[in-house]
PDB file of C-alpha atoms and ligand atoms in Angstrom:
ATOM      1  CA  MET R   1      -1.168   9.564 -35.383  1.00 79.00           C
ATOM      2  CA  TYR R   2       1.524  10.139 -32.705  1.00 96.00           C
ATOM      3  CA  SER R   3       4.340   8.580 -34.746  1.00 97.00           C
ATOM      4  CA  ASP R   4       6.732   9.167 -31.805  1.00 98.00           C
ATOM      5  CA  LEU R   5       4.944   6.377 -29.930  1.00 98.00           C
ATOM      6  CA  LYS R   6       5.925   3.762 -32.522  1.00 98.00           C
ATOM      7  CA  GLU R   7       8.090   1.010 -30.995  1.00 98.00           C
ATOM      8  CA  LYS R   8       7.812   2.471 -27.517  1.00 98.00           C
ATOM      9  CA  THR R   9       6.944  -0.035 -24.786  1.00 98.00           C
ATOM     10  CA  ALA R  10       3.966   0.717 -22.556  1.00 99.00           C
ATOM     11  CA  ILE R  11       2.658  -0.932 -19.389  1.00 99.00           C
ATOM     12  CA  ILE R  12      -1.037  -0.415 -18.763  1.00 99.00           C
ATOM     13  CA  THR R  13      -2.302  -1.658 -15.403  1.00 98.00           C
ATOM     14  CA  GLY R  14      -5.893  -2.868 -15.213  1.00 98.00           C
ATOM     15  CA  SER R  15      -6.134  -3.286 -18.998  1.00 98.00           C
ATOM     16  CA  GLY R  16      -7.305  -6.891 -19.171  1.00 98.00           C
ATOM     17  CA  LYS R  17     -11.030  -6.266 -19.767  1.00 97.00           C
ATOM     18  CA  ARG R  18     -12.280  -5.073 -23.150  1.00 97.00           C
ATOM     19  CA  SER R  19     -14.981  -2.971 -21.479  1.00 97.00           C
ATOM     20  CA  GLY R  20     -12.531  -0.919 -19.391  1.00 98.00           C
ATOM     21  CA  ILE R  21     -10.583   2.328 -19.758  1.00 98.00           C
ATOM     22  CA  GLY R  22      -7.249   0.459 -19.560  1.00 98.00           C
ATOM     23  CA  TYR R  23      -8.027  -1.663 -22.600  1.00 98.00           C
ATOM     24  CA  ALA R  24      -9.094   1.431 -24.568  1.00 98.00           C
ATOM     25  CA  MET R  25      -5.669   2.945 -23.803  1.00 99.00           C
ATOM     26  CA  ALA R  26      -3.876  -0.252 -24.832  1.00 98.00           C
ATOM     27  CA  GLU R  27      -5.800  -0.405 -28.101  1.00 98.00           C
ATOM     28  CA  LYS R  28      -4.949   3.208 -29.011  1.00 98.00           C
ATOM     29  CA  LEU R  29      -1.302   2.751 -28.116  1.00 98.00           C
ATOM     30  CA  ALA R  30      -1.168  -0.411 -30.224  1.00 98.00           C
ATOM     31  CA  ALA R  31      -2.707   1.529 -33.122  1.00 98.00           C
ATOM     32  CA  CYS R  32       0.181   4.023 -32.740  1.00 98.00           C
ATOM     33  CA  GLY R  33       2.664   1.145 -32.984  1.00 98.00           C
ATOM     34  CA  SER R  34       3.617   0.899 -29.296  1.00 98.00           C
ATOM     35  CA  ASN R  35       4.344  -2.490 -27.764  1.00 98.00           C
ATOM     36  CA  VAL R  36       1.806  -3.070 -25.012  1.00 98.00           C
ATOM     37  CA  ILE R  37       2.007  -4.945 -21.736  1.00 99.00           C
ATOM     38  CA  ILE R  38      -1.447  -5.869 -20.470  1.00 98.00           C
ATOM     39  CA  ALA R  39      -1.017  -6.095 -16.688  1.00 98.00           C
ATOM     40  CA  ASP R  40      -4.046  -7.116 -14.688  1.00 98.00           C
ATOM     41  CA  LEU R  41      -5.473  -9.181 -11.886  1.00 95.00           C
ATOM     42  CA  ALA R  42      -6.147 -12.436 -13.699  1.00 86.00           C
ATOM     43  CA  VAL R  43      -8.623 -13.782 -11.162  1.00 78.00           C
ATOM     44  CA  ASN R  44     -12.116 -12.658 -10.384  1.00 63.00           C
ATOM     45  CA  SER R  45     -12.222 -10.587  -7.208  1.00 56.00           C
ATOM     46  CA  GLU R  46     -15.978 -10.074  -7.441  1.00 48.00           C
ATOM     47  CA  GLU R  47     -16.608 -11.185  -3.874  1.00 48.00           C
ATOM     48  CA  THR R  48     -14.439  -8.352  -2.556  1.00 56.00           C
ATOM     49  CA  SER R  49     -14.816  -5.310  -4.815  1.00 73.00           C
ATOM     50  CA  GLY R  50     -18.170  -6.207  -6.389  1.00 79.00           C
ATOM     51  CA  VAL R  51     -16.949  -5.381  -9.909  1.00 88.00           C
ATOM     52  CA  LYS R  52     -15.697  -8.277 -12.001  1.00 87.00           C
ATOM     53  CA  SER R  53     -11.975  -8.241 -12.729  1.00 90.00           C
ATOM     54  CA  ALA R  54     -10.069  -9.372 -15.782  1.00 94.00           C
ATOM     55  CA  THR R  55      -9.527 -13.069 -16.514  1.00 94.00           C
ATOM     56  CA  ARG R  56      -6.429 -14.795 -17.878  1.00 95.00           C
ATOM     57  CA  ASN R  57      -8.421 -15.855 -20.969  1.00 96.00           C
ATOM     58  CA  GLU R  58      -9.537 -12.326 -21.801  1.00 97.00           C
ATOM     59  CA  MET R  59      -6.029 -10.946 -21.218  1.00 98.00           C
ATOM     60  CA  GLU R  60      -4.551 -13.475 -23.630  1.00 97.00           C
ATOM     61  CA  SER R  61      -7.276 -12.914 -26.192  1.00 98.00           C
ATOM     62  CA  ILE R  62      -6.526  -9.156 -25.991  1.00 98.00           C
ATOM     63  CA  THR R  63      -2.778  -9.566 -26.490  1.00 98.00           C
ATOM     64  CA  GLU R  64      -3.327 -11.992 -29.399  1.00 98.00           C
ATOM     65  CA  SER R  65      -5.716  -9.672 -31.223  1.00 98.00           C
ATOM     66  CA  LEU R  66      -3.569  -6.546 -30.659  1.00 98.00           C
ATOM     67  CA  LYS R  67      -0.517  -8.407 -31.955  1.00 98.00           C
ATOM     68  CA  ASP R  68      -2.394  -9.679 -35.017  1.00 98.00           C
ATOM     69  CA  ASN R  69      -4.118  -6.375 -35.799  1.00 98.00           C
ATOM     70  CA  TYR R  70      -1.183  -4.015 -35.283  1.00 98.00           C
ATOM     71  CA  GLY R  71       1.975  -6.146 -35.671  1.00 98.00           C
ATOM     72  CA  ILE R  72       3.329  -5.055 -32.298  1.00 98.00           C
ATOM     73  CA  LYS R  73       4.928  -6.974 -29.438  1.00 98.00           C
ATOM     74  CA  THR R  74       2.551  -7.768 -26.579  1.00 98.00           C
ATOM     75  CA  LEU R  75       2.623  -9.443 -23.187  1.00 98.00           C
ATOM     76  CA  ALA R  76      -0.168 -10.438 -20.803  1.00 98.00           C
ATOM     77  CA  VAL R  77       1.149 -10.447 -17.256  1.00 98.00           C
ATOM     78  CA  ASP R  78      -0.543 -11.122 -13.908  1.00 97.00           C
ATOM     79  CA  LEU R  79      -0.460  -8.131 -11.598  1.00 97.00           C
ATOM     80  CA  ASP R  80      -2.021  -7.379  -8.258  1.00 97.00           C
ATOM     81  CA  VAL R  81      -1.143  -3.760  -7.459  1.00 97.00           C
ATOM     82  CA  MET R  82      -1.950  -4.458  -3.796  1.00 97.00           C
ATOM     83  CA  ARG R  83       0.940  -6.941  -3.505  1.00 97.00           C
ATOM     84  CA  THR R  84       4.603  -5.958  -3.769  1.00 98.00           C
ATOM     85  CA  LYS R  85       5.589  -9.562  -4.572  1.00 98.00           C
ATOM     86  CA  SER R  86       3.198  -9.674  -7.515  1.00 97.00           C
ATOM     87  CA  ILE R  87       4.712  -6.427  -8.847  1.00 98.00           C
ATOM     88  CA  ALA R  88       8.234  -7.859  -8.444  1.00 98.00           C
ATOM     89  CA  ARG R  89       7.195 -10.958 -10.427  1.00 98.00           C
ATOM     90  CA  MET R  90       5.736  -8.732 -13.156  1.00 98.00           C
ATOM     91  CA  ILE R  91       9.015  -6.787 -13.378  1.00 98.00           C
ATOM     92  CA  GLN R  92      11.015 -10.021 -13.769  1.00 98.00           C
ATOM     93  CA  THR R  93       8.713 -11.207 -16.577  1.00 98.00           C
ATOM     94  CA  ILE R  94       8.930  -7.845 -18.343  1.00 98.00           C
ATOM     95  CA  LYS R  95      12.739  -7.737 -18.041  1.00 98.00           C
ATOM     96  CA  SER R  96      12.966 -11.166 -19.653  1.00 98.00           C
ATOM     97  CA  GLN R  97      11.096  -9.941 -22.751  1.00 98.00           C
ATOM     98  CA  PHE R  98      11.675  -6.197 -23.120  1.00 98.00           C
ATOM     99  CA  GLU R  99      14.826  -4.090 -22.933  1.00 97.00           C
ATOM    100  CA  ARG R 100      13.153  -1.157 -21.281  1.00 97.00           C
ATOM    101  CA  VAL R 101       9.824   0.553 -20.575  1.00 98.00           C
ATOM    102  CA  ASP R 102       8.997   4.006 -21.971  1.00 98.00           C
ATOM    103  CA  LEU R 103       5.417   4.605 -20.885  1.00 99.00           C
ATOM    104  CA  LEU R 104       3.458   3.698 -17.769  1.00 99.00           C
ATOM    105  CA  PHE R 105      -0.308   4.009 -17.377  1.00 99.00           C
ATOM    106  CA  ASN R 106      -1.387   3.544 -13.758  1.00 99.00           C
ATOM    107  CA  ASN R 107      -5.010   2.723 -14.460  1.00 98.00           C
ATOM    108  CA  ALA R 108      -5.983  -0.152 -12.123  1.00 98.00           C
ATOM    109  CA  GLY R 109      -8.554   0.902  -9.551  1.00 97.00           C
ATOM    110  CA  ALA R 110     -11.545  -0.347  -7.594  1.00 95.00           C
ATOM    111  CA  VAL R 111     -13.885   0.550  -4.762  1.00 94.00           C
ATOM    112  CA  PHE R 112     -14.385  -1.789  -1.806  1.00 94.00           C
ATOM    113  CA  GLY R 113     -17.324  -1.781   0.573  1.00 91.00           C
ATOM    114  CA  ALA R 114     -20.809  -0.321   0.411  1.00 87.00           C
ATOM    115  CA  PRO R 115     -21.231   3.364  -0.466  1.00 87.00           C
ATOM    116  CA  ASN R 116     -21.469   5.270   2.817  1.00 91.00           C
ATOM    117  CA  THR R 117     -20.703   8.359   4.822  1.00 95.00           C
ATOM    118  CA  VAL R 118     -17.319   8.636   6.597  1.00 96.00           C
ATOM    119  CA  HIS R 119     -18.821   7.859  10.012  1.00 97.00           C
ATOM    120  CA  ASP R 120     -20.473   4.664   8.731  1.00 96.00           C
ATOM    121  CA  TYR R 121     -17.744   3.509   6.329  1.00 96.00           C
ATOM    122  CA  ASP R 122     -16.340   0.054   7.032  1.00 96.00           C
ATOM    123  CA  GLU R 123     -12.709   0.442   8.164  1.00 97.00           C
ATOM    124  CA  GLY R 124     -11.416  -2.618   6.281  1.00 96.00           C
ATOM    125  CA  ALA R 125     -13.083  -1.443   3.061  1.00 96.00           C
ATOM    126  CA  TRP R 126     -11.610   2.052   3.560  1.00 97.00           C
ATOM    127  CA  ILE R 127      -8.082   0.696   3.908  1.00 97.00           C
ATOM    128  CA  LYS R 128      -8.405  -1.557   0.843  1.00 97.00           C
ATOM    129  CA  THR R 129      -9.886   1.226  -1.275  1.00 97.00           C
ATOM    130  CA  VAL R 130      -7.030   3.593  -0.422  1.00 98.00           C
ATOM    131  CA  ASP R 131      -4.539   0.781  -0.857  1.00 98.00           C
ATOM    132  CA  ILE R 132      -5.523  -0.215  -4.378  1.00 97.00           C
ATOM    133  CA  ASN R 133      -6.112   3.279  -5.747  1.00 98.00           C
ATOM    134  CA  LEU R 134      -3.261   5.216  -4.121  1.00 98.00           C
ATOM    135  CA  HIS R 135      -0.631   2.812  -2.799  1.00 98.00           C
ATOM    136  CA  GLY R 136      -1.070   0.718  -5.948  1.00 98.00           C
ATOM    137  CA  VAL R 137       0.102   3.687  -8.045  1.00 99.00           C
ATOM    138  CA  PHE R 138       3.053   4.245  -5.699  1.00 99.00           C
ATOM    139  CA  ARG R 139       4.098   0.574  -5.677  1.00 98.00           C
ATOM    140  CA  VAL R 140       3.922   0.109  -9.445  1.00 99.00           C
ATOM    141  CA  SER R 141       5.666   3.429 -10.157  1.00 99.00           C
ATOM    142  CA  LYS R 142       8.461   2.617  -7.685  1.00 98.00           C
ATOM    143  CA  ALA R 143       9.079  -0.689  -9.445  1.00 98.00           C
ATOM    144  CA  VAL R 144       8.743   0.509 -13.053  1.00 98.00           C
ATOM    145  CA  ILE R 145      10.564   3.880 -12.995  1.00 98.00           C
ATOM    146  CA  PRO R 146      14.025   2.231 -12.821  1.00 98.00           C
ATOM    147  CA  LEU R 147      13.189   0.542 -16.154  1.00 98.00           C
ATOM    148  CA  MET R 148      12.341   3.936 -17.661  1.00 98.00           C
ATOM    149  CA  LEU R 149      15.341   6.021 -16.593  1.00 98.00           C
ATOM    150  CA  GLY R 150      17.903   7.109 -19.167  1.00 98.00           C
ATOM    151  CA  LYS R 151      15.492   8.011 -21.973  1.00 98.00           C
ATOM    152  CA  PRO R 152      12.491  10.353 -22.285  1.00 98.00           C
ATOM    153  CA  GLY R 153       9.248   8.810 -21.097  1.00 98.00           C
ATOM    154  CA  ALA R 154       5.803   9.500 -19.717  1.00 99.00           C
ATOM    155  CA  ILE R 155       3.589   8.322 -16.883  1.00 99.00           C
ATOM    156  CA  VAL R 156      -0.164   8.824 -16.867  1.00 99.00           C
ATOM    157  CA  ASN R 157      -2.015   8.202 -13.610  1.00 99.00           C
ATOM    158  CA  VAL R 158      -5.759   7.683 -13.690  1.00 99.00           C
ATOM    159  CA  ALA R 159      -7.221   9.763 -10.854  1.00 98.00           C
ATOM    160  CA  SER R 160     -10.861  10.879 -10.901  1.00 98.00           C
ATOM    161  CA  ARG R 161     -13.172  13.843 -10.711  1.00 97.00           C
ATOM    162  CA  ALA R 162     -13.808  12.454  -7.215  1.00 97.00           C
ATOM    163  CA  GLY R 163     -10.231  13.404  -6.307  1.00 98.00           C
ATOM    164  CA  LYS R 164     -11.084  17.082  -6.797  1.00 98.00           C
ATOM    165  CA  SER R 165     -14.720  17.375  -5.779  1.00 96.00           C
ATOM    166  CA  PRO R 166     -16.329  15.274  -2.996  1.00 94.00           C
ATOM    167  CA  PRO R 167     -18.705  12.646  -4.377  1.00 91.00           C
ATOM    168  CA  LEU R 168     -21.715  11.205  -2.577  1.00 85.00           C
ATOM    169  CA  TRP R 169     -20.959   8.214  -0.284  1.00 87.00           C
ATOM    170  CA  ASN R 170     -17.581   7.418  -1.785  1.00 92.00           C
ATOM    171  CA  PRO R 171     -15.148   9.037   0.673  1.00 97.00           C
ATOM    172  CA  ALA R 172     -12.301   6.480   0.647  1.00 98.00           C
ATOM    173  CA  TYR R 173     -12.145   6.506  -3.151  1.00 97.00           C
ATOM    174  CA  ALA R 174     -12.206  10.315  -3.231  1.00 98.00           C
ATOM    175  CA  VAL R 175      -9.402  10.590  -0.682  1.00 98.00           C
ATOM    176  CA  ALA R 176      -7.316   8.005  -2.547  1.00 98.00           C
ATOM    177  CA  LYS R 177      -7.775   9.764  -5.903  1.00 98.00           C
ATOM    178  CA  ALA R 178      -6.879  13.140  -4.340  1.00 98.00           C
ATOM    179  CA  GLY R 179      -3.714  11.380  -3.183  1.00 99.00           C
ATOM    180  CA  VAL R 180      -3.058  10.192  -6.734  1.00 99.00           C
ATOM    181  CA  ILE R 181      -3.210  13.809  -7.931  1.00 98.00           C
ATOM    182  CA  MET R 182      -0.615  14.914  -5.368  1.00 98.00           C
ATOM    183  CA  LEU R 183       1.532  11.835  -6.041  1.00 99.00           C
ATOM    184  CA  THR R 184       1.441  12.801  -9.726  1.00 99.00           C
ATOM    185  CA  LYS R 185       2.754  16.291  -8.931  1.00 98.00           C
ATOM    186  CA  VAL R 186       5.468  14.960  -6.617  1.00 98.00           C
ATOM    187  CA  MET R 187       6.604  12.440  -9.241  1.00 98.00           C
ATOM    188  CA  ALA R 188       6.497  15.097 -11.962  1.00 99.00           C
ATOM    189  CA  LYS R 189       8.916  17.263  -9.951  1.00 98.00           C
ATOM    190  CA  ASP R 190      11.191  14.299  -9.177  1.00 98.00           C
ATOM    191  CA  LEU R 191      11.375  13.135 -12.776  1.00 98.00           C
ATOM    192  CA  ALA R 192      11.290  16.398 -14.767  1.00 98.00           C
ATOM    193  CA  ILE R 193      15.080  16.525 -15.003  1.00 98.00           C
ATOM    194  CA  GLN R 194      15.061  12.947 -16.349  1.00 98.00           C
ATOM    195  CA  ASP R 195      12.678  14.003 -19.144  1.00 98.00           C
ATOM    196  CA  ILE R 196       9.953  11.756 -17.805  1.00 98.00           C
ATOM    197  CA  ARG R 197       6.665  13.632 -17.696  1.00 99.00           C
ATOM    198  CA  VAL R 198       3.994  12.635 -15.189  1.00 99.00           C
ATOM    199  CA  ASN R 199       0.365  13.695 -15.521  1.00 99.00           C
ATOM    200  CA  ALA R 200      -2.981  12.598 -14.122  1.00 99.00           C
ATOM    201  CA  ILE R 201      -6.352  12.401 -15.775  1.00 98.00           C
ATOM    202  CA  CYS R 202      -9.578  12.954 -13.873  1.00 98.00           C
ATOM    203  CA  PRO R 203     -12.461  11.224 -15.625  1.00 98.00           C
ATOM    204  CA  GLY R 204     -16.057  12.024 -14.744  1.00 97.00           C
ATOM    205  CA  LEU R 205     -18.717   9.411 -15.506  1.00 97.00           C
ATOM    206  CA  ILE R 206     -17.380   6.844 -17.974  1.00 98.00           C
ATOM    207  CA  MET R 207     -19.447   3.831 -19.015  1.00 98.00           C
ATOM    208  CA  THR R 208     -17.528   0.772 -17.776  1.00 98.00           C
ATOM    209  CA  ASP R 209     -18.221  -2.151 -15.401  1.00 95.00           C
ATOM    210  CA  LEU R 210     -17.212   0.098 -12.502  1.00 93.00           C
ATOM    211  CA  GLN R 211     -19.782   2.710 -13.513  1.00 95.00           C
ATOM    212  CA  GLN R 212     -22.431   0.051 -14.138  1.00 95.00           C
ATOM    213  CA  PHE R 213     -21.891  -1.206 -10.574  1.00 91.00           C
ATOM    214  CA  ARG R 214     -22.339   2.316  -9.233  1.00 91.00           C
ATOM    215  CA  ILE R 215     -25.539   2.848 -11.252  1.00 94.00           C
ATOM    216  CA  GLN R 216     -26.943  -0.430  -9.888  1.00 93.00           C
ATOM    217  CA  LYS R 217     -26.208   0.700  -6.321  1.00 88.00           C
ATOM    218  CA  GLU R 218     -27.837   4.095  -6.921  1.00 89.00           C
ATOM    219  CA  ALA R 219     -30.877   2.411  -8.463  1.00 94.00           C
ATOM    220  CA  GLU R 220     -31.274   0.385  -5.240  1.00 91.00           C
ATOM    221  CA  VAL R 221     -30.833   3.416  -2.984  1.00 86.00           C
ATOM    222  CA  PHE R 222     -33.237   5.652  -4.935  1.00 90.00           C
ATOM    223  CA  GLY R 223     -35.752   2.852  -5.659  1.00 95.00           C
ATOM    224  CA  MET R 224     -35.399   3.310  -9.430  1.00 96.00           C
ATOM    225  CA  SER R 225     -34.808   1.016 -12.386  1.00 97.00           C
ATOM    226  CA  TYR R 226     -31.250   0.753 -13.721  1.00 97.00           C
ATOM    227  CA  ASP R 227     -32.160   2.840 -16.793  1.00 97.00           C
ATOM    228  CA  GLU R 228     -33.780   5.543 -14.673  1.00 97.00           C
ATOM    229  CA  ALA R 229     -30.719   5.735 -12.427  1.00 97.00           C
ATOM    230  CA  LYS R 230     -28.437   5.972 -15.469  1.00 97.00           C
ATOM    231  CA  GLU R 231     -30.581   8.743 -16.948  1.00 97.00           C
ATOM    232  CA  ARG R 232     -30.538  10.610 -13.617  1.00 96.00           C
ATOM    233  CA  LEU R 233     -26.762  10.407 -13.544  1.00 95.00           C
ATOM    234  CA  ALA R 234     -26.394  11.538 -17.161  1.00 97.00           C
ATOM    235  CA  LYS R 235     -28.491  14.621 -16.376  1.00 97.00           C
ATOM    236  CA  THR R 236     -25.869  15.694 -13.820  1.00 96.00           C
ATOM    237  CA  VAL R 237     -23.397  16.184 -16.706  1.00 98.00           C
ATOM    238  CA  PRO R 238     -23.645  19.381 -18.784  1.00 98.00           C
ATOM    239  CA  MET R 239     -23.285  17.293 -21.957  1.00 98.00           C
ATOM    240  CA  GLU R 240     -26.075  15.037 -20.606  1.00 98.00           C
ATOM    241  CA  ARG R 241     -24.297  11.776 -21.376  1.00 98.00           C
ATOM    242  CA  LEU R 242     -21.746   9.435 -19.897  1.00 98.00           C
ATOM    243  CA  GLY R 243     -18.317   9.256 -21.521  1.00 98.00           C
ATOM    244  CA  HIS R 244     -16.819   6.381 -23.481  1.00 98.00           C
ATOM    245  CA  PRO R 245     -13.534   4.703 -22.458  1.00 98.00           C
ATOM    246  CA  SER R 246     -12.009   5.594 -25.839  1.00 98.00           C
ATOM    247  CA  GLU R 247     -12.557   9.310 -25.111  1.00 98.00           C
ATOM    248  CA  VAL R 248     -10.458   8.943 -21.947  1.00 98.00           C
ATOM    249  CA  ALA R 249      -7.866   6.940 -23.863  1.00 98.00           C
ATOM    250  CA  ASP R 250      -7.520   9.797 -26.393  1.00 98.00           C
ATOM    251  CA  LEU R 251      -6.427  12.149 -23.602  1.00 98.00           C
ATOM    252  CA  ALA R 252      -4.125   9.573 -21.984  1.00 98.00           C
ATOM    253  CA  VAL R 253      -2.344   8.796 -25.257  1.00 98.00           C
ATOM    254  CA  TYR R 254      -1.942  12.501 -26.017  1.00 98.00           C
ATOM    255  CA  LEU R 255      -0.303  12.960 -22.599  1.00 98.00           C
ATOM    256  CA  ALA R 256       2.067  10.081 -23.382  1.00 98.00           C
ATOM    257  CA  SER R 257       3.097  11.470 -26.770  1.00 98.00           C
ATOM    258  CA  GLU R 258       5.565  14.215 -27.642  1.00 98.00           C
ATOM    259  CA  GLN R 259       2.580  16.348 -28.673  1.00 98.00           C
ATOM    260  CA  SER R 260       2.327  17.215 -24.964  1.00 98.00           C
ATOM    261  CA  SER R 261       6.092  17.634 -24.512  1.00 98.00           C
ATOM    262  CA  TYR R 262       5.844  20.691 -22.204  1.00 98.00           C
ATOM    263  CA  ILE R 263       3.023  19.400 -19.998  1.00 98.00           C
ATOM    264  CA  THR R 264       3.900  17.775 -16.695  1.00 98.00           C
ATOM    265  CA  GLY R 265       2.445  17.651 -13.176  1.00 98.00           C
ATOM    266  CA  GLN R 266      -1.100  18.367 -14.368  1.00 98.00           C
ATOM    267  CA  ALA R 267      -4.401  16.710 -13.458  1.00 98.00           C
ATOM    268  CA  MET R 268      -6.718  17.090 -16.438  1.00 98.00           C
ATOM    269  CA  ASN R 269     -10.485  16.807 -16.262  1.00 98.00           C
ATOM    270  CA  ILE R 270     -12.403  14.757 -18.818  1.00 98.00           C
ATOM    271  CA  GLY R 271     -16.058  14.632 -17.942  1.00 98.00           C
ATOM    272  CA  GLY R 272     -18.358  16.344 -20.425  1.00 98.00           C
ATOM    273  CA  GLY R 273     -18.126  19.574 -18.444  1.00 97.00           C
ATOM    274  CA  ALA R 274     -19.077  17.971 -15.121  1.00 95.00           C
ATOM    275  CA  LEU R 275     -16.093  19.592 -13.433  1.00 94.00           C
ATOM    276  CA  MET R 276     -14.733  22.830 -14.837  1.00 93.00           C
ATOM    277  CA  GLU R 277     -12.360  23.860 -12.051  1.00 84.00           C
ATOM    278  CA  VAL R 278      -8.646  23.220 -12.523  1.00 79.00           C
TER     279      VAL R 278
HETATM  280  P1  NAI M 242     -13.071  -1.434 -14.419  1.00 82.38           P
HETATM  281  O1  NAI M 242     -13.551  -2.021 -13.158  1.00 82.38           O
HETATM  282  O2  NAI M 242     -13.835  -1.721 -15.648  1.00 82.38           O
HETATM  283  O3  NAI M 242     -11.551  -1.789 -14.656  1.00 82.38           O
HETATM  284  C1  NAI M 242     -10.606  -1.817 -13.607  1.00 82.38           C
HETATM  285  C2  NAI M 242      -9.492  -2.772 -13.986  1.00 82.38           C
HETATM  286  O4  NAI M 242      -8.585  -2.851 -12.881  1.00 82.38           O
HETATM  287  C3  NAI M 242     -10.017  -4.185 -14.244  1.00 82.38           C
HETATM  288  O5  NAI M 242      -9.451  -4.698 -15.427  1.00 82.38           O
HETATM  289  C4  NAI M 242      -9.574  -4.953 -13.018  1.00 82.38           C
HETATM  290  O6  NAI M 242      -9.320  -6.342 -13.277  1.00 82.38           O
HETATM  291  C5  NAI M 242      -8.305  -4.217 -12.635  1.00 82.38           C
HETATM  292  N1  NAI M 242      -7.945  -4.431 -11.234  1.00 82.38           N
HETATM  293  C6  NAI M 242      -8.780  -4.464 -10.165  1.00 82.38           C
HETATM  294  N2  NAI M 242      -8.085  -4.716  -9.054  1.00 82.38           N
HETATM  295  C7  NAI M 242      -6.784  -4.838  -9.423  1.00 82.38           C
HETATM  296  C8  NAI M 242      -5.566  -5.113  -8.717  1.00 82.38           C
HETATM  297  N3  NAI M 242      -5.567  -5.305  -7.385  1.00 82.38           N
HETATM  298  N4  NAI M 242      -4.417  -5.184  -9.413  1.00 82.38           N
HETATM  299  C9  NAI M 242      -4.408  -4.996 -10.759  1.00 82.38           C
HETATM  300  N5  NAI M 242      -5.523  -4.729 -11.481  1.00 82.38           N
HETATM  301  C10 NAI M 242      -6.687  -4.665 -10.814  1.00 82.38           C
HETATM  302  O7  NAI M 242     -12.999   0.134 -14.179  1.00 82.38           O
HETATM  303  P2  NAI M 242     -12.740   1.385 -15.145  1.00 82.38           P
HETATM  304  O8  NAI M 242     -13.936   2.229 -15.071  1.00 82.38           O
HETATM  305  O9  NAI M 242     -12.199   0.960 -16.450  1.00 82.38           O
HETATM  306  O10 NAI M 242     -11.626   2.121 -14.282  1.00 82.38           O
HETATM  307  C11 NAI M 242     -10.291   2.344 -14.695  1.00 82.38           C
HETATM  308  C12 NAI M 242      -9.716   3.476 -13.862  1.00 82.38           C
HETATM  309  O11 NAI M 242     -10.468   4.658 -14.108  1.00 82.38           O
HETATM  310  C13 NAI M 242      -9.797   3.221 -12.350  1.00 82.38           C
HETATM  311  O12 NAI M 242      -8.630   3.725 -11.733  1.00 82.38           O
HETATM  312  C14 NAI M 242     -10.999   4.054 -11.930  1.00 82.38           C
HETATM  313  O13 NAI M 242     -10.934   4.428 -10.592  1.00 82.38           O
HETATM  314  C15 NAI M 242     -10.848   5.232 -12.881  1.00 82.38           C
HETATM  315  N6  NAI M 242     -12.063   6.022 -13.067  1.00 82.38           N
HETATM  316  C16 NAI M 242     -13.170   5.479 -13.663  1.00 82.38           C
HETATM  317  C17 NAI M 242     -14.297   6.253 -13.841  1.00 82.38           C
HETATM  318  C18 NAI M 242     -15.531   5.722 -14.490  1.00 82.38           C
HETATM  319  O14 NAI M 242     -16.520   6.462 -14.545  1.00 82.38           O
HETATM  320  N7  NAI M 242     -15.555   4.515 -15.019  1.00 82.38           N
HETATM  321  C19 NAI M 242     -14.347   7.662 -13.395  1.00 82.38           C
HETATM  322  C20 NAI M 242     -13.124   8.111 -12.795  1.00 82.38           C
HETATM  323  C21 NAI M 242     -12.026   7.326 -12.649  1.00 82.38           C
END
């Protein structure tokens, strides 16, 4: 599958947890023979975002198993997309081990603060939510693109359905993801002549730690059990189920491969029919 991806080098941000969308992308790329760089926050930021982050141990266990299972080159590297210095350190580490980068998956994301309306949203939480989801994509892209120039490549940014259609009580995240969609289009125009395609994907409800956290919050708000809240959410999707990270990874890997060679600047929905508008 996707033989053109063999021996390409891919950075996937936020890929250091086996339960997440980033890991699912890394696993599929590895299965296609790409070298994968697992870049993630290697400390638990639970007290700030509420969702547990990757750990150094899990990142290393991931790179070991991908290397053993697929015979590819791997690297686990610390990355905080909210800090320019951390990104610069990541670039130095990558340069010491890889000649170039061909594919970039801007997947890291989080929500800070309690779900709320705009007029009650905590200002600090708003700024951090926009910073990680939007400025994080800008910062990492700015640093990585110079390593990609000179050969064809692809960038896939993980936006969200929330970036196209306003969600309940999640305004900062929605605004940030809408920004990711526009940033994708701007980058696609900038880089088209360089043969680097840039697309976004807009997942709906995908079963990960992030989604589990949201379901727990909704259960509290609606006075339901976790399972009832999950069922309620699933019923909002025409396919009446939440998606699996590997289903999102299938789309992301397609957008990275030559099979999508004439697609750039798009923001594709993947949500069981939850959002049908372009
Ligand atoms: P997750 O919480 O399971 O994974 C997020 C990953 O990002 C974690 O590995 C975490 O350690 C990492 N991360 C957090 N802060 C970071 C930082 N400052 N620097 C570097 N890495 C950091 O979440 P999930 O669901 O896998 O989300 C992946 C992407 O998909 C995110 O951008 C999210 O917004 C997006 N998304 C998820 C949806 C869902 O239903 N799960 C729906 C729509 C979009």
